[in-house]
Amino acid sequence: MGKTITIRPLCCGYMRVSESVPFGNDVSLKNSAHQILARDANRVVLPVYAFLIEHPQGRFLIDAGFPREMSPKGEYDSKAVSALLPKHLAQLYRPWVPRGMAVIEQLEALGLKPSDLDCVILTHFDPDHIGGLKSLKGAKRIIVAEDEYFWTCRTVYRARQPKHFYDGVPMEHYWFKGSDVGPNRWAYDVLGDGTIVLVNVPGHTDGMVSVLVTNGELLEHKHRFALLTSDAAFTPRNWREKITPGLGFDPKLQRRGLDWIAEQEKRQGCIAVLTSHDPDMKSEVITIDLA
Ligand SMILES: [Zn+2]
């Protein structure tokens, strides 16, 4: 590995969700009901991305997508989905994972085993982000924010985040520290050099992070970075048109998150802002030269 960082988007399947999941513009009972009951005509197909970051200091995987078990033949399989998700989530997501697209299969295609991953970073505990976690057994580290883990005790998350996807998986919890970045200025610098910074962007969940990947340069005119928003935004439309996703717990915080993302996109040195569910995203590898 040279003195560059690469970010490889990995499309790990799809979900057919109510339009109000990405563009509900409020978190309400009406939206929640629509998300579960919507007919196909009122649903949109969204991709589910994980990201592989190759860094001179190691390989980092951001999120794990849905697992193969949810879609044994590579198609939507309501029985297989219902075996892994409670009824309301099975209806909310209607997910499938085409053959070869589960995260572990994509790593294998790149010649990688879980033990080649230095760190798996979980942005939050929703099933479309951690469903494939158990297939990554053998990764050197798996990390999640203490705030994300702690707040799984809230009723809303118990309904959203089935425990069996992470139960029994050894995981390190980290604490956010005061930071110059992020809507509430809390972040965790994974390597201590500013090149991979997990920025707390609450609103979708309490402890969710967006991932800032930078060249580590502090001088503004030399600073280069890419931002992986996770579900602070589902697509660029969220921050460009100021529409909050309808899946979350606090629309005010979601709005602050979108404002922060919009600011980042305008900053000098911004190479890309990538979400986890953008149907128009090109799966191109992004390269950042280190300072
Ligand atoms: Zn998601």
PDB file of C-alpha atoms and ligand atoms in Angstrom:
ATOM      1  CA  MET A   1       0.000   0.000   0.000  1.00  0.00           C
ATOM      2  CA  GLY A   2       1.360   3.404  -0.976  1.00  0.00           C
ATOM      3  CA  LYS A   3       0.772   6.900   0.326  1.00  0.00           C
ATOM      4  CA  THR A   4      -2.777   7.066  -0.820  1.00  0.00           C
ATOM      5  CA  ILE A   5      -6.120   6.197   0.670  1.00  0.00           C
ATOM      6  CA  THR A   6      -8.715   4.525  -1.529  1.00  0.00           C
ATOM      7  CA  ILE A   7     -12.423   4.296  -0.815  1.00  0.00           C
ATOM      8  CA  ARG A   8     -14.263   1.521  -2.638  1.00  0.00           C
ATOM      9  CA  PRO A   9     -18.080   1.593  -2.482  1.00  0.00           C
ATOM     10  CA  LEU A  10     -19.511  -1.942  -2.222  1.00  0.00           C
ATOM     11  CA  CYS A  11     -23.174  -2.262  -3.153  1.00  0.00           C
ATOM     12  CA  CYS A  12     -24.345  -5.039  -0.813  1.00  0.00           C
ATOM     13  CA  GLY A  13     -27.931  -5.430  -1.956  1.00  0.00           C
ATOM     14  CA  TYR A  14     -31.148  -3.500  -2.270  1.00  0.00           C
ATOM     15  CA  MET A  15     -34.260  -2.592  -0.329  1.00  0.00           C
ATOM     16  CA  ARG A  16     -37.699  -1.683  -1.656  1.00  0.00           C
ATOM     17  CA  VAL A  17     -38.884   0.951   0.780  1.00  0.00           C
ATOM     18  CA  SER A  18     -41.650   3.509   1.090  1.00  0.00           C
ATOM     19  CA  GLU A  19     -40.705   6.882  -0.405  1.00  0.00           C
ATOM     20  CA  SER A  20     -41.139   8.257   3.091  1.00  0.00           C
ATOM     21  CA  VAL A  21     -38.041   6.351   4.293  1.00  0.00           C
ATOM     22  CA  PRO A  22     -35.642   8.578   2.336  1.00  0.00           C
ATOM     23  CA  PHE A  23     -37.910  11.623   1.910  1.00  0.00           C
ATOM     24  CA  GLY A  24     -40.544  11.574   4.707  1.00  0.00           C
ATOM     25  CA  ASN A  25     -39.465  15.039   5.927  1.00  0.00           C
ATOM     26  CA  ASP A  26     -40.703  14.164   9.423  1.00  0.00           C
ATOM     27  CA  VAL A  27     -40.629  11.293  11.879  1.00  0.00           C
ATOM     28  CA  SER A  28     -44.282  10.641  12.613  1.00  0.00           C
ATOM     29  CA  LEU A  29     -46.682   7.787  13.284  1.00  0.00           C
ATOM     30  CA  LYS A  30     -48.215   8.442   9.856  1.00  0.00           C
ATOM     31  CA  ASN A  31     -44.818   8.038   8.201  1.00  0.00           C
ATOM     32  CA  SER A  32     -44.012   4.924  10.233  1.00  0.00           C
ATOM     33  CA  ALA A  33     -47.331   3.355   9.241  1.00  0.00           C
ATOM     34  CA  HIS A  34     -46.703   4.221   5.588  1.00  0.00           C
ATOM     35  CA  GLN A  35     -43.235   2.713   5.757  1.00  0.00           C
ATOM     36  CA  ILE A  36     -44.689  -0.625   6.820  1.00  0.00           C
ATOM     37  CA  LEU A  37     -47.898  -0.661   4.790  1.00  0.00           C
ATOM     38  CA  ALA A  38     -46.907   1.074   1.521  1.00  0.00           C
ATOM     39  CA  ARG A  39     -47.796  -0.690  -1.710  1.00  0.00           C
ATOM     40  CA  ASP A  40     -45.128  -1.391  -4.307  1.00  0.00           C
ATOM     41  CA  ALA A  41     -46.264   1.577  -6.422  1.00  0.00           C
ATOM     42  CA  ASN A  42     -45.349   3.886  -3.532  1.00  0.00           C
ATOM     43  CA  ARG A  43     -41.976   2.288  -2.910  1.00  0.00           C
ATOM     44  CA  VAL A  44     -38.539   3.009  -4.313  1.00  0.00           C
ATOM     45  CA  VAL A  45     -35.586   0.668  -4.738  1.00  0.00           C
ATOM     46  CA  LEU A  46     -32.507   1.888  -2.890  1.00  0.00           C
ATOM     47  CA  PRO A  47     -29.047   0.312  -2.848  1.00  0.00           C
ATOM     48  CA  VAL A  48     -27.344  -0.621   0.409  1.00  0.00           C
ATOM     49  CA  TYR A  49     -23.672   0.359   0.458  1.00  0.00           C
ATOM     50  CA  ALA A  50     -20.715  -0.614   2.584  1.00  0.00           C
ATOM     51  CA  PHE A  51     -17.298   0.977   1.918  1.00  0.00           C
ATOM     52  CA  LEU A  52     -13.827  -0.542   1.914  1.00  0.00           C
ATOM     53  CA  ILE A  53     -11.075   1.911   2.820  1.00  0.00           C
ATOM     54  CA  GLU A  54      -7.510   0.895   2.034  1.00  0.00           C
ATOM     55  CA  HIS A  55      -5.173   3.083   4.057  1.00  0.00           C
ATOM     56  CA  PRO A  56      -1.375   2.837   4.518  1.00  0.00           C
ATOM     57  CA  GLN A  57      -2.184   1.863   8.113  1.00  0.00           C
ATOM     58  CA  GLY A  58      -4.640  -0.877   7.254  1.00  0.00           C
ATOM     59  CA  ARG A  59      -7.941  -1.948   5.769  1.00  0.00           C
ATOM     60  CA  PHE A  60     -11.133  -0.505   7.182  1.00  0.00           C
ATOM     61  CA  LEU A  61     -14.622  -1.659   6.318  1.00  0.00           C
ATOM     62  CA  ILE A  62     -17.486   0.733   6.910  1.00  0.00           C
ATOM     63  CA  ASP A  63     -20.686  -1.231   7.638  1.00  0.00           C
ATOM     64  CA  ALA A  64     -21.690  -4.715   6.540  1.00  0.00           C
ATOM     65  CA  GLY A  65     -24.925  -4.540   4.500  1.00  0.00           C
ATOM     66  CA  PHE A  66     -27.568  -7.280   4.580  1.00  0.00           C
ATOM     67  CA  PRO A  67     -26.514 -10.930   5.025  1.00  0.00           C
ATOM     68  CA  ARG A  68     -26.712 -13.665   2.382  1.00  0.00           C
ATOM     69  CA  GLU A  69     -29.089 -15.636   4.654  1.00  0.00           C
ATOM     70  CA  MET A  70     -31.717 -12.978   4.017  1.00  0.00           C
ATOM     71  CA  SER A  71     -31.727 -13.763   0.304  1.00  0.00           C
ATOM     72  CA  PRO A  72     -30.412 -17.329  -0.180  1.00  0.00           C
ATOM     73  CA  LYS A  73     -31.038 -17.426  -3.955  1.00  0.00           C
ATOM     74  CA  GLY A  74     -30.135 -13.824  -4.615  1.00  0.00           C
ATOM     75  CA  GLU A  75     -33.763 -12.720  -4.912  1.00  0.00           C
ATOM     76  CA  TYR A  76     -36.377 -11.264  -2.620  1.00  0.00           C
ATOM     77  CA  ASP A  77     -37.483 -14.129  -0.380  1.00  0.00           C
ATOM     78  CA  SER A  78     -40.139 -13.103   2.127  1.00  0.00           C
ATOM     79  CA  LYS A  79     -39.684 -16.266   4.218  1.00  0.00           C
ATOM     80  CA  ALA A  80     -35.930 -15.815   4.533  1.00  0.00           C
ATOM     81  CA  VAL A  81     -36.408 -12.136   5.391  1.00  0.00           C
ATOM     82  CA  SER A  82     -39.035 -12.948   8.013  1.00  0.00           C
ATOM     83  CA  ALA A  83     -36.698 -15.478   9.616  1.00  0.00           C
ATOM     84  CA  LEU A  84     -34.266 -12.624  10.358  1.00  0.00           C
ATOM     85  CA  LEU A  85     -36.462  -9.562  10.788  1.00  0.00           C
ATOM     86  CA  PRO A  86     -39.646  -9.017  12.811  1.00  0.00           C
ATOM     87  CA  LYS A  87     -42.743  -8.509  10.676  1.00  0.00           C
ATOM     88  CA  HIS A  88     -42.754  -4.685  10.702  1.00  0.00           C
ATOM     89  CA  LEU A  89     -39.083  -4.474   9.652  1.00  0.00           C
ATOM     90  CA  ALA A  90     -39.490  -7.207   7.031  1.00  0.00           C
ATOM     91  CA  GLN A  91     -42.232  -5.052   5.489  1.00  0.00           C
ATOM     92  CA  LEU A  92     -40.288  -1.830   5.930  1.00  0.00           C
ATOM     93  CA  TYR A  93     -37.129  -3.053   4.161  1.00  0.00           C
ATOM     94  CA  ARG A  94     -38.239  -5.783   1.682  1.00  0.00           C
ATOM     95  CA  PRO A  95     -34.550  -6.445   1.043  1.00  0.00           C
ATOM     96  CA  TRP A  96     -32.619  -8.715  -1.295  1.00  0.00           C
ATOM     97  CA  VAL A  97     -28.982  -9.421  -2.017  1.00  0.00           C
ATOM     98  CA  PRO A  98     -28.121 -10.502  -5.593  1.00  0.00           C
ATOM     99  CA  ARG A  99     -25.601 -13.321  -5.897  1.00  0.00           C
ATOM    100  CA  GLY A 100     -22.044 -12.210  -5.281  1.00  0.00           C
ATOM    101  CA  MET A 101     -23.095  -8.969  -3.584  1.00  0.00           C
ATOM    102  CA  ALA A 102     -23.101  -9.895   0.117  1.00  0.00           C
ATOM    103  CA  VAL A 103     -20.208  -8.066   1.749  1.00  0.00           C
ATOM    104  CA  ILE A 104     -18.258 -11.263   2.463  1.00  0.00           C
ATOM    105  CA  GLU A 105     -18.659 -12.361  -1.180  1.00  0.00           C
ATOM    106  CA  GLN A 106     -17.361  -9.023  -2.426  1.00  0.00           C
ATOM    107  CA  LEU A 107     -14.368  -9.196  -0.109  1.00  0.00           C
ATOM    108  CA  GLU A 108     -13.642 -12.720  -1.385  1.00  0.00           C
ATOM    109  CA  ALA A 109     -13.819 -11.467  -4.974  1.00  0.00           C
ATOM    110  CA  LEU A 110     -11.153  -8.906  -4.017  1.00  0.00           C
ATOM    111  CA  GLY A 111      -9.019 -11.732  -2.599  1.00  0.00           C
ATOM    112  CA  LEU A 112      -9.669 -10.702   1.010  1.00  0.00           C
ATOM    113  CA  LYS A 113     -10.653 -12.673   4.094  1.00  0.00           C
ATOM    114  CA  PRO A 114     -12.226 -11.137   7.218  1.00  0.00           C
ATOM    115  CA  SER A 115      -8.832 -11.501   8.939  1.00  0.00           C
ATOM    116  CA  ASP A 116      -7.425  -9.084   6.319  1.00  0.00           C
ATOM    117  CA  LEU A 117      -9.653  -6.357   7.766  1.00  0.00           C
ATOM    118  CA  ASP A 118      -7.883  -4.317  10.418  1.00  0.00           C
ATOM    119  CA  CYS A 119     -11.069  -2.678  11.570  1.00  0.00           C
ATOM    120  CA  VAL A 120     -14.785  -2.885  10.847  1.00  0.00           C
ATOM    121  CA  ILE A 121     -16.448   0.433  11.653  1.00  0.00           C
ATOM    122  CA  LEU A 122     -20.197   0.257  12.290  1.00  0.00           C
ATOM    123  CA  THR A 123     -21.885   3.593  11.622  1.00  0.00           C
ATOM    124  CA  HIS A 124     -25.029   2.496  13.503  1.00  0.00           C
ATOM    125  CA  PHE A 125     -27.007  -0.610  14.400  1.00  0.00           C
ATOM    126  CA  ASP A 126     -29.829  -0.643  11.811  1.00  0.00           C
ATOM    127  CA  PRO A 127     -30.022  -4.029  10.033  1.00  0.00           C
ATOM    128  CA  ASP A 128     -29.095  -2.684   6.591  1.00  0.00           C
ATOM    129  CA  HIS A 129     -25.745  -1.629   8.096  1.00  0.00           C
ATOM    130  CA  ILE A 130     -24.899  -4.533  10.394  1.00  0.00           C
ATOM    131  CA  GLY A 131     -26.860  -7.465   8.924  1.00  0.00           C
ATOM    132  CA  GLY A 132     -23.693  -8.974   7.420  1.00  0.00           C
ATOM    133  CA  LEU A 133     -21.607  -8.494  10.565  1.00  0.00           C
ATOM    134  CA  LYS A 134     -21.517 -12.148  11.643  1.00  0.00           C
ATOM    135  CA  SER A 135     -20.022 -13.130   8.263  1.00  0.00           C
ATOM    136  CA  LEU A 136     -16.996 -10.957   9.129  1.00  0.00           C
ATOM    137  CA  LYS A 137     -15.887 -13.078  12.080  1.00  0.00           C
ATOM    138  CA  GLY A 138     -12.103 -12.937  12.191  1.00  0.00           C
ATOM    139  CA  ALA A 139     -11.769  -9.198  11.497  1.00  0.00           C
ATOM    140  CA  LYS A 140      -9.059  -7.812  13.795  1.00  0.00           C
ATOM    141  CA  ARG A 141     -11.300  -5.172  15.382  1.00  0.00           C
ATOM    142  CA  ILE A 142     -14.954  -4.189  15.232  1.00  0.00           C
ATOM    143  CA  ILE A 143     -15.827  -0.789  16.664  1.00  0.00           C
ATOM    144  CA  VAL A 144     -18.992   1.149  17.439  1.00  0.00           C
ATOM    145  CA  ALA A 145     -19.716   4.359  19.350  1.00  0.00           C
ATOM    146  CA  GLU A 146     -20.592   3.876  23.012  1.00  0.00           C
ATOM    147  CA  ASP A 147     -23.568   6.203  22.412  1.00  0.00           C
ATOM    148  CA  GLU A 148     -24.945   3.920  19.710  1.00  0.00           C
ATOM    149  CA  TYR A 149     -24.535   0.849  21.896  1.00  0.00           C
ATOM    150  CA  PHE A 150     -25.904   2.448  25.049  1.00  0.00           C
ATOM    151  CA  TRP A 151     -29.061   3.812  23.430  1.00  0.00           C
ATOM    152  CA  THR A 152     -30.123   0.415  22.102  1.00  0.00           C
ATOM    153  CA  CYS A 153     -32.018   0.398  25.403  1.00  0.00           C
ATOM    154  CA  ARG A 154     -34.529   2.910  23.961  1.00  0.00           C
ATOM    155  CA  THR A 155     -37.827   1.291  22.932  1.00  0.00           C
ATOM    156  CA  VAL A 156     -37.590   2.845  19.460  1.00  0.00           C
ATOM    157  CA  TYR A 157     -34.257   1.114  18.793  1.00  0.00           C
ATOM    158  CA  ARG A 158     -35.389  -2.180  20.263  1.00  0.00           C
ATOM    159  CA  ALA A 159     -38.044  -2.102  17.550  1.00  0.00           C
ATOM    160  CA  ARG A 160     -35.559  -1.052  14.841  1.00  0.00           C
ATOM    161  CA  GLN A 161     -32.377  -2.952  15.628  1.00  0.00           C
ATOM    162  CA  PRO A 162     -32.728  -6.715  16.173  1.00  0.00           C
ATOM    163  CA  LYS A 163     -30.059  -7.729  18.665  1.00  0.00           C
ATOM    164  CA  HIS A 164     -29.201 -11.057  17.096  1.00  0.00           C
ATOM    165  CA  PHE A 165     -27.232  -9.312  14.323  1.00  0.00           C
ATOM    166  CA  TYR A 166     -24.567  -8.246  16.828  1.00  0.00           C
ATOM    167  CA  ASP A 167     -25.171 -10.355  19.929  1.00  0.00           C
ATOM    168  CA  GLY A 168     -22.055 -12.291  20.875  1.00  0.00           C
ATOM    169  CA  VAL A 169     -19.825 -10.419  18.397  1.00  0.00           C
ATOM    170  CA  PRO A 170     -16.777  -9.051  20.252  1.00  0.00           C
ATOM    171  CA  MET A 171     -16.816  -5.313  19.718  1.00  0.00           C
ATOM    172  CA  GLU A 172     -14.951  -2.304  21.075  1.00  0.00           C
ATOM    173  CA  HIS A 173     -16.950   0.739  22.107  1.00  0.00           C
ATOM    174  CA  TYR A 174     -15.317   4.143  21.750  1.00  0.00           C
ATOM    175  CA  TRP A 175     -16.244   7.489  23.263  1.00  0.00           C
ATOM    176  CA  PHE A 176     -16.599  10.645  21.198  1.00  0.00           C
ATOM    177  CA  LYS A 177     -14.362  13.547  22.143  1.00  0.00           C
ATOM    178  CA  GLY A 178     -14.821  17.287  21.676  1.00  0.00           C
ATOM    179  CA  SER A 179     -13.824  18.122  18.091  1.00  0.00           C
ATOM    180  CA  ASP A 180     -13.661  20.903  15.512  1.00  0.00           C
ATOM    181  CA  VAL A 181     -15.935  18.946  13.183  1.00  0.00           C
ATOM    182  CA  GLY A 182     -19.539  17.829  13.122  1.00  0.00           C
ATOM    183  CA  PRO A 183     -22.933  19.327  13.899  1.00  0.00           C
ATOM    184  CA  ASN A 184     -22.437  18.866  17.644  1.00  0.00           C
ATOM    185  CA  ARG A 185     -18.623  18.823  17.591  1.00  0.00           C
ATOM    186  CA  TRP A 186     -18.228  15.279  18.804  1.00  0.00           C
ATOM    187  CA  ALA A 187     -15.984  12.902  16.922  1.00  0.00           C
ATOM    188  CA  TYR A 188     -13.571  10.001  17.239  1.00  0.00           C
ATOM    189  CA  ASP A 189     -10.252  10.073  15.390  1.00  0.00           C
ATOM    190  CA  VAL A 190      -9.595   6.386  14.629  1.00  0.00           C
ATOM    191  CA  LEU A 191      -5.859   6.647  13.897  1.00  0.00           C
ATOM    192  CA  GLY A 192      -5.096   9.854  15.776  1.00  0.00           C
ATOM    193  CA  ASP A 193      -3.835  11.579  12.606  1.00  0.00           C
ATOM    194  CA  GLY A 194      -7.108  13.018  11.309  1.00  0.00           C
ATOM    195  CA  THR A 195      -7.287  10.726   8.281  1.00  0.00           C
ATOM    196  CA  ILE A 196     -10.321   8.687   9.410  1.00  0.00           C
ATOM    197  CA  VAL A 197     -12.613  10.629  11.693  1.00  0.00           C
ATOM    198  CA  LEU A 198     -15.969   9.278  12.890  1.00  0.00           C
ATOM    199  CA  VAL A 199     -18.212  12.299  13.258  1.00  0.00           C
ATOM    200  CA  ASN A 200     -21.306  12.008  15.430  1.00  0.00           C
ATOM    201  CA  VAL A 201     -24.296  13.132  13.353  1.00  0.00           C
ATOM    202  CA  PRO A 202     -27.310  12.296  15.527  1.00  0.00           C
ATOM    203  CA  GLY A 203     -30.913  12.349  14.350  1.00  0.00           C
ATOM    204  CA  HIS A 204     -31.248   9.053  12.484  1.00  0.00           C
ATOM    205  CA  THR A 205     -29.984   7.349  15.651  1.00  0.00           C
ATOM    206  CA  ASP A 206     -28.280   8.880  18.706  1.00  0.00           C
ATOM    207  CA  GLY A 207     -24.804   7.525  18.155  1.00  0.00           C
ATOM    208  CA  MET A 208     -24.660   7.370  14.349  1.00  0.00           C
ATOM    209  CA  VAL A 209     -21.477   8.497  12.649  1.00  0.00           C
ATOM    210  CA  SER A 210     -20.601   9.922   9.281  1.00  0.00           C
ATOM    211  CA  VAL A 211     -17.059   9.062   8.240  1.00  0.00           C
ATOM    212  CA  LEU A 212     -14.673  11.821   7.231  1.00  0.00           C
ATOM    213  CA  VAL A 213     -11.698  10.476   5.251  1.00  0.00           C
ATOM    214  CA  THR A 214      -8.983  13.094   4.789  1.00  0.00           C
ATOM    215  CA  ASN A 215      -5.398  13.591   3.669  1.00  0.00           C
ATOM    216  CA  GLY A 216      -4.558  14.654   7.225  1.00  0.00           C
ATOM    217  CA  GLU A 217      -3.527  18.124   6.064  1.00  0.00           C
ATOM    218  CA  LEU A 218      -4.524  20.962   8.376  1.00  0.00           C
ATOM    219  CA  LEU A 219      -3.882  23.811   5.922  1.00  0.00           C
ATOM    220  CA  GLU A 220      -7.253  24.653   4.390  1.00  0.00           C
ATOM    221  CA  HIS A 221      -5.936  25.073   0.823  1.00  0.00           C
ATOM    222  CA  LYS A 222      -4.188  21.689   0.921  1.00  0.00           C
ATOM    223  CA  HIS A 223      -6.910  19.828   2.792  1.00  0.00           C
ATOM    224  CA  ARG A 224      -8.671  17.090   0.769  1.00  0.00           C
ATOM    225  CA  PHE A 225     -11.481  14.928   2.052  1.00  0.00           C
ATOM    226  CA  ALA A 226     -14.413  12.650   1.281  1.00  0.00           C
ATOM    227  CA  LEU A 227     -17.445  12.316   3.512  1.00  0.00           C
ATOM    228  CA  LEU A 228     -19.435   9.084   3.897  1.00  0.00           C
ATOM    229  CA  THR A 229     -22.687  10.288   5.437  1.00  0.00           C
ATOM    230  CA  SER A 230     -24.232   6.923   6.421  1.00  0.00           C
ATOM    231  CA  ASP A 231     -27.949   7.634   7.003  1.00  0.00           C
ATOM    232  CA  ALA A 232     -27.625  11.279   8.002  1.00  0.00           C
ATOM    233  CA  ALA A 233     -28.765  11.583   4.355  1.00  0.00           C
ATOM    234  CA  PHE A 234     -30.120   8.817   2.120  1.00  0.00           C
ATOM    235  CA  THR A 235     -29.360  10.638  -1.140  1.00  0.00           C
ATOM    236  CA  PRO A 236     -27.925  14.092  -2.026  1.00  0.00           C
ATOM    237  CA  ARG A 237     -31.515  15.295  -2.485  1.00  0.00           C
ATOM    238  CA  ASN A 238     -31.852  15.281   1.312  1.00  0.00           C
ATOM    239  CA  TRP A 239     -29.345  18.089   1.901  1.00  0.00           C
ATOM    240  CA  ARG A 240     -29.731  19.880  -1.414  1.00  0.00           C
ATOM    241  CA  GLU A 241     -33.530  20.223  -1.018  1.00  0.00           C
ATOM    242  CA  LYS A 242     -33.507  20.167   2.798  1.00  0.00           C
ATOM    243  CA  ILE A 243     -35.786  17.132   3.076  1.00  0.00           C
ATOM    244  CA  THR A 244     -35.157  14.976   6.128  1.00  0.00           C
ATOM    245  CA  PRO A 245     -35.463  11.191   5.857  1.00  0.00           C
ATOM    246  CA  GLY A 246     -38.662   9.844   7.438  1.00  0.00           C
ATOM    247  CA  LEU A 247     -36.767   7.126   9.290  1.00  0.00           C
ATOM    248  CA  GLY A 248     -35.071   8.486  12.373  1.00  0.00           C
ATOM    249  CA  PHE A 249     -35.856   9.702  15.861  1.00  0.00           C
ATOM    250  CA  ASP A 250     -35.331  13.487  15.856  1.00  0.00           C
ATOM    251  CA  PRO A 251     -36.075  15.600  12.738  1.00  0.00           C
ATOM    252  CA  LYS A 252     -34.526  18.735  14.300  1.00  0.00           C
ATOM    253  CA  LEU A 253     -31.227  16.967  14.755  1.00  0.00           C
ATOM    254  CA  GLN A 254     -31.555  15.430  11.282  1.00  0.00           C
ATOM    255  CA  ARG A 255     -31.927  18.948   9.855  1.00  0.00           C
ATOM    256  CA  ARG A 256     -28.784  20.129  11.652  1.00  0.00           C
ATOM    257  CA  GLY A 257     -26.981  17.108  10.214  1.00  0.00           C
ATOM    258  CA  LEU A 258     -28.140  17.960   6.683  1.00  0.00           C
ATOM    259  CA  ASP A 259     -26.985  21.574   7.094  1.00  0.00           C
ATOM    260  CA  TRP A 260     -23.586  20.342   8.203  1.00  0.00           C
ATOM    261  CA  ILE A 261     -23.321  17.978   5.207  1.00  0.00           C
ATOM    262  CA  ALA A 262     -24.321  20.804   2.823  1.00  0.00           C
ATOM    263  CA  GLU A 263     -21.520  22.939   4.298  1.00  0.00           C
ATOM    264  CA  GLN A 264     -18.992  20.144   3.816  1.00  0.00           C
ATOM    265  CA  GLU A 265     -19.950  19.682   0.178  1.00  0.00           C
ATOM    266  CA  LYS A 266     -19.230  23.375  -0.487  1.00  0.00           C
ATOM    267  CA  ARG A 267     -15.877  23.389   1.293  1.00  0.00           C
ATOM    268  CA  GLN A 268     -12.695  23.682  -0.696  1.00  0.00           C
ATOM    269  CA  GLY A 269     -11.008  20.258  -0.891  1.00  0.00           C
ATOM    270  CA  CYS A 270     -14.209  18.201  -0.874  1.00  0.00           C
ATOM    271  CA  ILE A 271     -13.667  15.282  -3.265  1.00  0.00           C
ATOM    272  CA  ALA A 272     -16.959  13.467  -2.690  1.00  0.00           C
ATOM    273  CA  VAL A 273     -19.941  13.167  -0.387  1.00  0.00           C
ATOM    274  CA  LEU A 274     -21.325   9.640  -0.530  1.00  0.00           C
ATOM    275  CA  THR A 275     -24.436   8.295   1.187  1.00  0.00           C
ATOM    276  CA  SER A 276     -25.263   4.644   1.884  1.00  0.00           C
ATOM    277  CA  HIS A 277     -28.454   4.543  -0.209  1.00  0.00           C
ATOM    278  CA  ASP A 278     -28.008   6.734  -3.283  1.00  0.00           C
ATOM    279  CA  PRO A 279     -29.431   5.026  -6.410  1.00  0.00           C
ATOM    280  CA  ASP A 280     -27.451   7.412  -8.633  1.00  0.00           C
ATOM    281  CA  MET A 281     -24.080   6.841  -7.002  1.00  0.00           C
ATOM    282  CA  LYS A 282     -21.339   5.576  -9.279  1.00  0.00           C
ATOM    283  CA  SER A 283     -19.438   2.771  -7.562  1.00  0.00           C
ATOM    284  CA  GLU A 284     -16.106   4.329  -8.533  1.00  0.00           C
ATOM    285  CA  VAL A 285     -13.047   3.991  -6.339  1.00  0.00           C
ATOM    286  CA  ILE A 286     -12.060   7.345  -4.804  1.00  0.00           C
ATOM    287  CA  THR A 287      -8.414   8.115  -4.208  1.00  0.00           C
ATOM    288  CA  ILE A 288      -7.018  10.614  -1.708  1.00  0.00           C
ATOM    289  CA  ASP A 289      -3.297  11.358  -1.805  1.00  0.00           C
ATOM    290  CA  LEU A 290      -1.856  11.748   1.658  1.00  0.00           C
ATOM    291  CA  ALA A 291      -0.148  14.953   2.652  1.00  0.00           C
TER     292      ALA A 291
HETATM  293 ZN    ZN B   1     -29.414   2.655   6.121  1.00  0.00          ZN
END
